[in-house]
CSV table of C-alpha atoms (C1' of nucleotides) in Angstrom, one decimal:
chain,number,residue,atom,x,y,z
A,497,MET,CA,-0.5,-0.6,-32.7
A,498,LYS,CA,1.9,1.8,-31.0
A,499,ILE,CA,1.8,2.5,-27.2
A,500,GLY,CA,-0.1,5.7,-27.5
A,501,GLU,CA,-3.0,4.1,-29.3
A,502,LEU,CA,-3.0,1.2,-26.9
A,503,ALA,CA,-3.1,3.6,-24.0
A,504,GLN,CA,-6.0,5.4,-25.6
A,505,GLN,CA,-8.0,2.2,-26.3
A,506,THR,CA,-7.5,0.8,-22.8
A,507,GLY,CA,-7.7,4.1,-20.8
A,508,LEU,CA,-4.3,3.3,-19.2
A,509,THR,CA,-1.3,5.5,-19.2
A,510,ARG,CA,1.7,4.8,-21.3
A,511,SER,CA,3.9,4.5,-18.3
A,512,ARG,CA,1.6,2.0,-16.7
A,513,ILE,CA,1.7,-0.2,-19.9
A,514,ARG,CA,5.5,0.0,-20.0
A,515,PHE,CA,5.5,-0.8,-16.3
A,516,TYR,CA,3.5,-3.9,-16.8
A,517,GLU,CA,5.9,-5.0,-19.5
A,518,GLN,CA,8.8,-4.3,-17.2
A,519,ILE,CA,7.5,-6.6,-14.4
A,520,GLY,CA,6.9,-9.3,-16.9
A,521,LEU,CA,3.1,-9.0,-16.9
A,522,LEU,CA,2.5,-7.9,-20.5
A,523,LYS,CA,4.5,-10.0,-22.9
A,524,THR,CA,2.8,-9.4,-26.2
A,525,VAL,CA,5.0,-6.7,-27.5
A,526,GLU,CA,7.5,-6.4,-30.3
A,527,ARG,CA,9.8,-3.7,-31.5
A,528,ARG,CA,9.8,-1.8,-34.8
A,529,PRO,CA,13.1,-1.2,-36.5
A,530,ASN,CA,13.1,2.3,-34.9
A,531,GLY,CA,12.8,0.9,-31.4
A,532,TYR,CA,9.1,1.7,-30.9
A,533,ARG,CA,7.0,-0.9,-29.2
A,534,THR,CA,4.2,-2.4,-31.2
A,535,TYR,CA,1.3,-4.4,-29.9
A,536,PRO,CA,-1.2,-6.8,-31.4
A,537,PRO,CA,-4.9,-6.0,-31.1
A,538,GLN,CA,-5.1,-8.8,-28.5
A,539,ALA,CA,-3.2,-6.5,-26.1
A,540,VAL,CA,-6.3,-4.5,-25.5
A,541,MET,CA,-8.0,-7.6,-24.1
A,542,ILE,CA,-5.1,-8.6,-22.0
A,543,LEU,CA,-4.9,-5.2,-20.4
A,544,GLY,CA,-8.6,-5.4,-19.8
A,545,LEU,CA,-8.2,-8.7,-18.1
A,546,ILE,CA,-5.4,-7.3,-16.0
A,547,THR,CA,-7.4,-4.4,-14.7
A,548,THR,CA,-10.5,-6.5,-14.2
A,549,ALA,CA,-8.5,-9.0,-12.1
A,550,GLN,CA,-6.9,-6.2,-10.2
A,551,ARG,CA,-10.3,-4.8,-9.3
A,552,ALA,CA,-11.3,-8.3,-8.2
A,553,GLY,CA,-8.6,-8.1,-5.6
A,554,PHE,CA,-5.7,-9.9,-7.3
A,555,THR,CA,-2.3,-8.5,-7.0
A,556,LEU,CA,-0.1,-8.0,-10.1
A,557,ASP,CA,2.0,-10.8,-8.9
A,558,GLU,CA,-0.9,-13.2,-8.7
A,559,ILE,CA,-2.1,-12.1,-12.1
A,560,ARG,CA,1.3,-12.7,-13.5
A,561,THR,CA,1.4,-16.3,-12.3
A,562,LEU,CA,-2.1,-16.9,-13.6
A,563,LEU,CA,-2.0,-15.1,-16.9
A,564,PRO,CA,-0.5,-17.2,-19.7
A,565,SER,CA,1.4,-15.3,-22.4
A,566,ASP,CA,-0.8,-17.0,-24.9
A,567,LEU,CA,-4.4,-16.2,-24.0
A,568,THR,CA,-5.5,-19.6,-25.2
A,569,HIS,CA,-3.4,-21.7,-22.8
A,570,TRP,CA,-4.6,-21.2,-19.3
A,571,ASP,CA,-3.6,-23.3,-16.4
A,572,HIS,CA,-7.2,-24.4,-15.5
A,573,ALA,CA,-6.3,-25.9,-12.2
A,574,ALA,CA,-4.4,-22.9,-10.9
A,575,LEU,CA,-7.0,-20.5,-12.2
A,576,MET,CA,-9.8,-22.4,-10.6
A,577,GLU,CA,-8.0,-22.6,-7.3
A,578,ALA,CA,-7.3,-18.8,-7.4
A,579,LEU,CA,-10.9,-18.0,-8.2
A,580,THR,CA,-12.1,-20.4,-5.5
A,581,ARG,CA,-9.8,-18.9,-3.0
A,582,LYS,CA,-10.9,-15.4,-3.8
A,583,ILE,CA,-14.5,-16.4,-3.4
A,584,ALA,CA,-13.6,-17.8,0.0
A,585,ASP,CA,-12.0,-14.5,0.9
A,586,ILE,CA,-15.1,-12.7,-0.1
A,587,GLU,CA,-17.3,-15.0,2.0
A,588,ALA,CA,-15.1,-14.6,5.0
A,589,LEU,CA,-15.4,-10.8,4.7
A,590,GLN,CA,-19.1,-11.1,4.2
A,591,LEU,CA,-19.3,-12.8,7.6
A,592,ARG,CA,-17.3,-10.2,9.3
A,593,LEU,CA,-18.8,-7.0,7.9
A,594,PRO,CA,-22.1,-7.2,9.6
A,595,GLN,CA,-20.3,-7.7,12.9
A,596,SER,CA,-18.0,-4.8,12.3
A,597,ARG,CA,-21.0,-2.6,11.3
A,598,ALA,CA,-22.9,-3.7,14.4
A,599,HIS,CA,-20.0,-2.9,16.6
A,600,LEU,CA,-19.5,0.5,15.1
A,601,LEU,CA,-23.2,1.2,15.6
A,602,ARG,CA,-23.0,0.1,19.2
A,603,LEU,CA,-20.1,2.3,19.7
A,604,ILE,CA,-22.0,5.3,18.4
A,605,GLU,CA,-25.0,4.5,20.6
A,606,ASP,CA,-22.7,4.0,23.5
A,607,ILE,CA,-21.2,7.4,23.0
A,608,GLN,CA,-24.5,9.2,22.7
A,609,GLU,CA,-26.1,7.4,25.6
A,610,ARG,CA,-24.1,9.3,28.2
A,611,PRO,CA,-26.0,9.3,31.5
A,612,ASP,CA,-27.0,12.8,32.4
A,613,ASP,CA,-25.0,12.6,35.6
A,614,MET,CA,-21.8,11.7,33.9
A,615,ASP,CA,-19.3,14.2,32.5
A,616,CYS,CA,-17.6,13.8,29.2
A,617,ALA,CA,-14.3,12.6,30.7
A,618,ALA,CA,-16.0,9.8,32.6
A,619,ASN,CA,-18.1,9.0,29.7
A,620,ALA,CA,-15.1,8.8,27.4
A,621,HIS,CA,-13.4,6.4,29.8
A,622,ARG,CA,-16.6,4.3,30.1
A,623,VAL,CA,-16.9,4.0,26.3
A,624,LEU,CA,-13.3,3.3,25.8
A,625,THR,CA,-13.1,0.6,28.5
A,626,ASN,CA,-16.2,-1.0,27.1
A,627,MET,CA,-14.8,-1.0,23.6
A,628,LEU,CA,-11.4,-2.3,24.4
A,629,ALA,CA,-13.0,-5.0,26.6
A,630,GLU,CA,-15.0,-6.4,23.6
A,631,HIS,CA,-13.6,-9.1,21.4
A,632,PRO,CA,-10.5,-7.4,20.0
A,633,GLU,CA,-11.5,-8.7,16.5
A,634,ALA,CA,-15.0,-7.2,16.6
A,635,LEU,CA,-13.9,-4.2,14.6
A,636,ASP,CA,-11.5,-6.1,12.4
A,637,VAL,CA,-12.5,-5.7,8.9
A,638,THR,CA,-9.9,-7.9,7.5
A,639,ALA,CA,-10.3,-11.5,6.3
A,640,GLY,CA,-7.6,-13.9,5.3
A,641,ASP,CA,-6.0,-12.6,2.1
A,642,ILE,CA,-8.3,-9.6,2.0
A,643,ARG,CA,-8.1,-6.4,3.8
A,644,LEU,CA,-9.9,-3.0,3.9
A,645,LEU,CA,-7.9,0.0,3.1
A,646,ASP,CA,-8.2,3.7,2.4
A,647,THR,CA,-7.9,4.4,-1.3
A,648,LYS,CA,-7.5,8.2,-1.3
A,649,ASP,CA,-6.8,9.3,-4.8
A,650,ARG,CA,-5.4,6.1,-6.1
A,651,ARG,CA,-8.0,5.8,-8.9
A,652,GLN,CA,-7.2,7.0,-12.4
A,653,SER,CA,-5.6,10.4,-12.3
A,654,VAL,CA,-7.1,12.0,-15.4
A,655,SER,CA,-5.4,15.3,-15.3
A,656,PRO,CA,-1.8,15.3,-14.3
A,657,GLY,CA,-3.2,17.4,-11.6
A,658,HIS,CA,-1.7,19.5,-8.8
A,659,ARG,CA,0.3,17.3,-6.6
A,660,LYS,CA,-0.6,17.3,-2.9
A,661,LYS,CA,2.2,17.3,-0.4
A,662,THR,CA,0.9,15.0,2.4
A,663,ALA,CA,2.9,17.1,4.8
A,664,SER,CA,3.3,14.7,7.6
A,665,ARG,CA,4.5,16.4,10.6
B,885,MET,CA,6.8,3.1,32.2
B,886,LYS,CA,9.7,2.8,29.8
B,887,ILE,CA,9.2,1.9,26.2
B,888,GLY,CA,10.1,-1.7,26.6
B,889,GLU,CA,7.4,-2.3,29.1
B,890,LEU,CA,4.9,-0.4,27.1
B,891,ALA,CA,5.8,-2.5,24.1
B,892,GLN,CA,5.3,-5.7,26.1
B,893,GLN,CA,2.0,-4.6,27.5
B,894,THR,CA,0.6,-3.6,24.1
B,895,GLY,CA,2.2,-6.2,22.0
B,896,LEU,CA,3.6,-3.6,19.7
B,897,THR,CA,7.3,-3.2,18.8
B,898,ARG,CA,9.4,-0.4,20.2
B,899,SER,CA,10.0,0.9,16.8
B,900,ARG,CA,6.4,1.1,16.1
B,901,ILE,CA,5.7,3.1,19.2
B,902,ARG,CA,8.5,5.5,18.5
B,903,PHE,CA,7.1,5.8,14.9
B,904,TYR,CA,3.7,6.8,16.2
B,905,GLU,CA,5.3,9.4,18.4
B,906,GLN,CA,7.3,10.7,15.4
B,907,ILE,CA,4.2,11.2,13.2
B,908,GLY,CA,2.5,13.0,16.0
B,909,LEU,CA,0.1,10.2,16.8
B,910,LEU,CA,1.2,9.4,20.3
B,911,LYS,CA,1.8,12.5,22.4
B,912,THR,CA,1.6,11.2,26.0
B,913,VAL,CA,5.3,10.8,26.4
B,914,GLU,CA,7.9,12.5,28.6
B,915,ARG,CA,11.6,12.2,29.0
B,916,ARG,CA,13.6,11.1,32.0
B,917,PRO,CA,16.8,13.0,32.8
B,918,ASN,CA,18.8,10.4,30.9
B,919,GLY,CA,16.8,10.9,27.7
B,920,TYR,CA,14.7,7.7,28.1
B,921,ARG,CA,11.0,8.0,27.1
B,922,THR,CA,8.6,7.5,29.9
B,923,TYR,CA,4.9,6.8,29.5
B,924,PRO,CA,1.8,7.1,31.7
B,925,PRO,CA,-0.3,4.0,32.2
B,926,GLN,CA,-2.9,5.6,30.0
B,927,ALA,CA,-0.6,5.1,27.0
B,928,VAL,CA,-1.6,1.4,26.9
B,929,MET,CA,-5.2,2.4,26.3
B,930,ILE,CA,-4.3,4.9,23.7
B,931,LEU,CA,-2.2,2.4,21.7
B,932,GLY,CA,-5.1,-0.1,22.1
B,933,LEU,CA,-7.4,2.5,20.6
B,934,ILE,CA,-5.0,3.2,17.8
B,935,THR,CA,-4.7,-0.4,16.7
B,936,THR,CA,-8.4,-1.0,17.1
B,937,ALA,CA,-9.2,2.0,14.9
B,938,GLN,CA,-6.6,0.7,12.4
B,939,ARG,CA,-8.3,-2.7,12.2
B,940,ALA,CA,-11.6,-0.9,11.7
B,941,GLY,CA,-10.1,0.6,8.6
B,942,PHE,CA,-9.0,4.0,9.7
B,943,THR,CA,-5.6,5.3,8.5
B,944,LEU,CA,-3.1,6.6,10.9
B,945,ASP,CA,-3.8,10.0,9.4
B,946,GLU,CA,-7.5,9.8,10.1
B,947,ILE,CA,-6.8,8.5,13.6
B,948,ARG,CA,-4.5,11.4,14.3
B,949,THR,CA,-7.1,14.0,13.4
B,950,LEU,CA,-9.7,12.2,15.5
B,951,LEU,CA,-7.7,11.3,18.6
B,952,PRO,CA,-7.4,14.0,21.1
B,953,SER,CA,-4.1,14.2,23.0
B,954,ASP,CA,-6.3,14.2,26.1
B,955,LEU,CA,-8.5,11.1,26.0
B,956,THR,CA,-11.2,13.0,27.8
B,957,HIS,CA,-11.7,15.7,25.2
B,958,TRP,CA,-13.0,14.2,22.0
B,959,ASP,CA,-14.5,16.1,19.2
B,960,HIS,CA,-17.8,14.4,19.2
B,961,ALA,CA,-19.1,15.8,15.9
B,962,ALA,CA,-16.0,14.8,14.0
B,963,LEU,CA,-15.9,11.4,15.7
B,964,MET,CA,-19.5,10.7,14.9
B,965,GLU,CA,-19.1,11.8,11.3
B,966,ALA,CA,-16.1,9.5,10.9
B,967,LEU,CA,-17.8,6.5,12.5
B,968,THR,CA,-20.9,7.1,10.4
B,969,ARG,CA,-18.9,7.4,7.2
B,970,LYS,CA,-17.1,4.2,8.0
B,971,ILE,CA,-20.4,2.5,8.5
B,972,ALA,CA,-21.5,3.7,5.2
B,973,ASP,CA,-18.4,2.4,3.6
B,974,ILE,CA,-19.0,-1.0,5.1
B,975,GLU,CA,-22.6,-1.0,3.9
B,976,ALA,CA,-21.5,-0.1,0.4
B,977,LEU,CA,-19.1,-3.0,0.5
B,978,GLN,CA,-21.8,-5.3,1.8
B,979,LEU,CA,-23.8,-4.5,-1.2
B,980,ARG,CA,-21.0,-5.2,-3.6
B,981,LEU,CA,-19.6,-8.3,-2.2
B,982,PRO,CA,-22.5,-10.6,-3.1
B,983,GLN,CA,-22.3,-9.3,-6.6
B,984,SER,CA,-18.6,-9.9,-6.9
B,985,ARG,CA,-19.0,-13.3,-5.4
B,986,ALA,CA,-21.8,-14.2,-7.9
B,987,HIS,CA,-19.8,-12.9,-10.7
B,988,LEU,CA,-16.8,-15.0,-9.8
B,989,LEU,CA,-19.0,-18.1,-9.4
B,990,ARG,CA,-20.5,-17.4,-12.8
B,991,LEU,CA,-17.0,-17.1,-14.2
B,992,ILE,CA,-16.0,-20.5,-12.8
B,993,GLU,CA,-19.1,-22.1,-14.2
B,994,ASP,CA,-18.6,-20.4,-17.5
B,995,ILE,CA,-15.1,-21.8,-17.8
B,996,GLN,CA,-16.2,-25.3,-16.9
B,997,GLU,CA,-19.2,-25.4,-19.1
B,998,ARG,CA,-17.1,-25.6,-22.2
B,999,PRO,CA,-19.2,-27.1,-25.1
B,1000,ASP,CA,-17.8,-30.5,-26.1
B,1001,ASP,CA,-17.3,-29.3,-29.6
B,1002,MET,CA,-15.2,-26.3,-28.6
B,1003,ASP,CA,-11.5,-26.3,-28.1
B,1004,CYS,CA,-9.7,-24.6,-25.3
B,1005,ALA,CA,-8.6,-21.6,-27.3
B,1006,ALA,CA,-12.1,-20.8,-28.5
B,1007,ASN,CA,-13.5,-21.4,-25.0
B,1008,ALA,CA,-11.0,-19.1,-23.5
B,1009,HIS,CA,-12.0,-16.4,-26.0
B,1010,ARG,CA,-15.6,-17.0,-25.3
B,1011,VAL,CA,-15.2,-16.7,-21.6
B,1012,LEU,CA,-13.0,-13.6,-21.8
B,1013,THR,CA,-15.3,-11.9,-24.2
B,1014,ASN,CA,-18.3,-12.6,-21.9
B,1015,MET,CA,-16.4,-11.4,-18.9
B,1016,LEU,CA,-15.1,-8.2,-20.3
B,1017,ALA,CA,-18.6,-7.5,-21.8
B,1018,GLU,CA,-20.2,-7.6,-18.4
B,1019,HIS,CA,-20.5,-4.5,-16.2
B,1020,PRO,CA,-16.9,-3.5,-15.8
B,1021,GLU,CA,-17.6,-2.9,-12.1
B,1022,ALA,CA,-19.1,-6.3,-11.5
B,1023,LEU,CA,-15.9,-7.6,-10.1
B,1024,ASP,CA,-15.0,-4.5,-8.4
B,1025,VAL,CA,-14.6,-5.2,-4.7
B,1026,THR,CA,-13.9,-1.7,-3.8
B,1027,ALA,CA,-16.3,0.8,-2.2
B,1028,GLY,CA,-15.8,4.4,-1.6
B,1029,ASP,CA,-13.1,4.8,1.0
B,1030,ILE,CA,-12.7,1.1,1.3
B,1031,ARG,CA,-10.8,-1.4,-0.7
B,1032,LEU,CA,-9.8,-5.0,-0.8
B,1033,LEU,CA,-6.2,-5.9,-0.9
B,1034,ASP,CA,-3.9,-8.7,-0.6
B,1035,THR,CA,-2.1,-8.7,2.6
B,1036,LYS,CA,0.6,-11.3,1.9
B,1037,ASP,CA,3.3,-11.0,4.5
B,1038,ARG,CA,2.4,-7.5,5.7
B,1039,ARG,CA,1.5,-8.9,9.1
B,1040,GLN,CA,4.6,-9.6,11.2
B,1041,SER,CA,7.3,-10.5,8.7
B,1042,VAL,CA,9.2,-13.4,10.2
B,1043,SER,CA,11.6,-14.1,7.4
B,1044,PRO,CA,13.0,-11.1,5.5
B,1045,GLY,CA,12.5,-13.1,2.2
B,1046,HIS,CA,14.5,-13.0,-0.9
B,1047,ARG,CA,14.4,-9.7,-2.8
B,1048,LYS,CA,13.5,-9.7,-6.4
B,1049,LYS,CA,14.9,-7.1,-8.8
B,1050,THR,CA,11.9,-5.9,-10.8
B,1051,ALA,CA,14.0,-5.8,-13.9
B,1052,SER,CA,12.9,-8.8,-15.8
B,1053,ARG,CA,14.9,-9.4,-19.0
C,897,DC,C1',35.0,-2.7,35.5
C,898,DT,C1',33.0,-5.4,32.3
C,899,DT,C1',29.0,-7.5,30.3
C,900,DG,C1',24.6,-7.5,28.5
C,901,DA,C1',20.1,-5.7,28.4
C,902,DC,C1',18.2,-1.8,27.9
C,903,DC,C1',17.7,2.9,25.8
C,904,DT,C1',18.8,6.9,22.1
C,905,DT,C1',19.1,9.0,17.1
C,906,DA,C1',18.9,9.8,12.1
C,907,DA,C1',18.6,7.8,8.0
C,908,DA,C1',17.8,4.4,4.9
C,909,DG,C1',15.1,0.2,3.5
C,910,DT,C1',10.6,-2.4,2.6
C,911,DT,C1',6.2,-3.4,-0.4
C,912,DA,C1',3.0,-2.4,-4.2
C,913,DG,C1',1.9,-0.1,-8.0
C,914,DC,C1',2.7,3.2,-10.3
C,915,DT,C1',4.3,8.3,-12.0
C,916,DT,C1',7.7,11.6,-13.0
C,917,DC,C1',12.0,13.2,-14.6
C,918,DA,C1',15.9,13.9,-17.5
C,919,DA,C1',17.9,13.4,-21.6
C,920,DG,C1',17.4,12.1,-25.8
C,921,DG,C1',15.7,9.8,-30.8
C,922,DT,C1',11.8,9.7,-34.6
C,923,DT,C1',8.4,11.2,-37.5
C,924,DA,C1',4.7,13.8,-39.8
C,925,DG,C1',3.2,18.2,-41.3
C,926,DG,C1',3.8,22.8,-43.1
D,1423,DC,C1',14.4,22.6,-42.3
D,1424,DC,C1',11.8,23.3,-38.3
D,1425,DT,C1',8.6,22.1,-34.9
D,1426,DA,C1',5.5,19.5,-32.3
D,1427,DA,C1',3.9,15.2,-31.1
D,1428,DC,C1',5.3,11.1,-30.7
D,1429,DC,C1',8.6,7.4,-29.0
D,1430,DT,C1',12.9,5.6,-26.0
D,1431,DT,C1',15.6,4.6,-21.5
D,1432,DG,C1',17.1,4.3,-16.6
D,1433,DA,C1',16.6,6.1,-12.4
D,1434,DA,C1',14.4,8.3,-8.9
D,1435,DG,C1',10.1,9.6,-6.5
D,1436,DC,C1',5.6,8.8,-4.3
D,1437,DT,C1',2.3,6.7,-0.4
D,1438,DA,C1',1.5,4.1,3.9
D,1439,DA,C1',3.1,2.0,7.8
D,1440,DC,C1',6.5,0.4,9.5
D,1441,DT,C1',11.4,-2.0,10.2
D,1442,DT,C1',16.2,-2.1,10.0
D,1443,DT,C1',20.7,-0.4,10.5
D,1444,DA,C1',24.5,2.0,12.4
D,1445,DA,C1',26.5,4.2,15.9
D,1446,DG,C1',26.3,5.0,20.3
D,1447,DG,C1',24.6,6.2,25.6
D,1448,DT,C1',22.8,4.1,30.3
D,1449,DC,C1',22.4,1.0,33.9
D,1450,DA,C1',22.2,-3.0,37.1
D,1451,DA,C1',24.5,-7.2,38.2
D,1452,DG,C1',28.5,-9.8,39.3
DNA sequence: CTTGACCTTAAAGTTAGCTTCAAGGTTAGG
DNA sequence: CCTAACCTTGAAGCTAACTTTAAGGTCAAG
């Protein structure tokens, strides 16, 4: 299978597949006499695994150390440890999320509950002081190895699309 | 207050404070005749707010559009909308996390439950096929604007660490 | 008047995970 | 034989949120 076909079957871009090879993540690739890459059908599964693991929160680096070049020879111990650790991360996050959510709700209420005799400025100061006085970690939506971030348009650009200058000024 | 003192009081680095000014996030700063920056005591609170909002999952860009230069003149509507959206993100994540956790647990069990008459290779294939056959989003620990990531050493790099040329050959 | 702790700037570097670009080689169809 | 659709490479660019570097100015103490 040539790279174009593999790209089509996996839904990944050619550049991404070449990139994975470049960083040593995808090793099941040979060359035809003309220099073209050629992949075994297995490669579809490997790439599926990689993207699944990514969605589960593993970095490409972690995936590389876990993924055997031969799909049949896994390092059970390392794999189990990684999976277990990831579960622990999720559990830690599960504990924090309700707190963060409650804290945000409280913040909203706090802002809306402005006493009639208080002006905006004083109210703002009141709310801010309250907030910064709370546990500093109350709004912390991070847990161990895991962290919440903004994704923006990082998912699957289908059309090459119009680029967007972030224009930071 | 000079930048060193502000850095000390907030726990941030000088470079970070200058950076926030550079991207238009921190505007309460004047210059002394000698060119030194000078900050009002208020700046401590503003930086506290910024880091708190960051921990709550807001990007610096979002914070900039929400944070008024004058702490007493907030855009209530925009602020409420942002807070509400962030809560929704958290709730979406709260729904997904148990599923992801369950899926990872199932994966672990699946790997360990290898039938006695099956060799590792076949077992690996069985597990992989099972996994990739599941809902592709089952392991997806992302939700809307929110995403799980590995933090590694992104918090306070103590040692610069050895660089690694991506070129693997 | 020198030393050291501050302060200044612009520019480049860092990390992750890619994409885009520039400049070309290959191949199948008409 | 030409053209379009593939394929190749290395290098550079992108985003976010900073840090680091280089080259220098300021200031208080001794």
